[in-house]
Amino acid sequence: MLVIEGLKSYYGKIMALKGISFNVKEGEIISIIGSNGAGKTTTLRVISGLLRDIEGNISFMGKSIVKFKPYEIAKLGIIHVPEGRGVFPNLTVYENLEIGGYTIKDKKRVKSNIEKVYEIFPRLLERRYQKAGTLSGGEQQMLAIGRGLIAEPKILLLDEPSLGLAPIVVKEIFKVIKKINREDKVTILLVEQNAKISMEISERTYVLETGLVVKEGISSQLINDDFVKKAYLGL
Ligand SMILES: Nc1ncnc2c1ncn2[C@@H]1O[C@H](COP(=O)(O)OP(=O)(O)O)[C@@H](O)[C@H]1O
Ligand SMILES: [Mg+2]
């Protein structure tokens, strides 16, 4: 579904991605794990069209998207849930969700998608008139994912959904991510520093270190790999 080949990305003279290749098949949950500065966020920003000083190729459903604008990429169903949630603090939960539907002309469909998100995250329904900035970190993450779902993603790009959340909240959020994948058939590309939980939830994992994929494999096998255990699981 999504194929990345020899991808390099530059910030001025600095090369943040040094030629990475990976793929995501329809229906999968794929995780990219890596520590701070590895290039996880850069990878997602390149895929969603926000960074364009790049080399290599990105194709989605068989078609190269490297020349596409962020809006066009979102319209294809590639929806990015950014690091740090990116919710609008002064808007209500409902207004934030409405913004998620910006690529959809039919506003009735946006309304019905918002209803579906309330079913997935009942907490957002309870708090629909509350300003997003007053939500807890976990609720803001739910809102960020919910807003992504309004846009009817084929693939959801999730940037560190566990960041800054208590373990119990992380568990709750990851349970929902799995459910969205299974029941709503949304393919997921997850980037995370939390190696354990992302390998537990995903089919396959790529390990990113300073802009290079240094290891890849079936998550259930990688989780027992000596290198991964030592470097990422503290074992
Ligand atoms: N806007 C930027 N300008 C210059 N360098 C950047 C910028 N954003 C990120 N970088 C650098 O690119 C590398 C990868 O960063 P990033 O993709 O944010 O990593 P991660 O998300 O894995 O923590 C880091 O060395 C970081 O310092
Ligand atoms: Mg990041």
PDB file of C-alpha atoms and ligand atoms in Angstrom, residues 36-37 39-42 83 159-160 191 193, ligand 2:
ATOM      1  CA  ASN A  36      15.050  10.733  20.184  1.00  0.00           C
ATOM      2  CA  GLY A  37      16.446  12.272  16.987  1.00  0.00           C
ATOM      3  CA  GLY A  39      14.246  10.579  12.252  1.00  0.00           C
ATOM      4  CA  LYS A  40      10.787   9.227  13.101  1.00  0.00           C
ATOM      5  CA  THR A  41       8.943  12.528  12.910  1.00  0.00           C
ATOM      6  CA  THR A  42      10.875  13.500   9.783  1.00  0.00           C
ATOM      7  CA  GLU A  83       3.683  14.483  17.566  1.00  0.00           C
ATOM      8  CA  ASP A 159       3.626  10.070  15.805  1.00  0.00           C
ATOM      9  CA  GLU A 160       4.408   8.895  19.343  1.00  0.00           C
ATOM     10  CA  VAL A 191       6.351   5.655  15.143  1.00  0.00           C
ATOM     11  CA  GLN A 193      10.126   5.555  21.324  1.00  0.00           C
TER      12      GLN A 193
HETATM   13 MG    MG B   2       9.656  12.816  16.884  1.00  0.00          MG
END
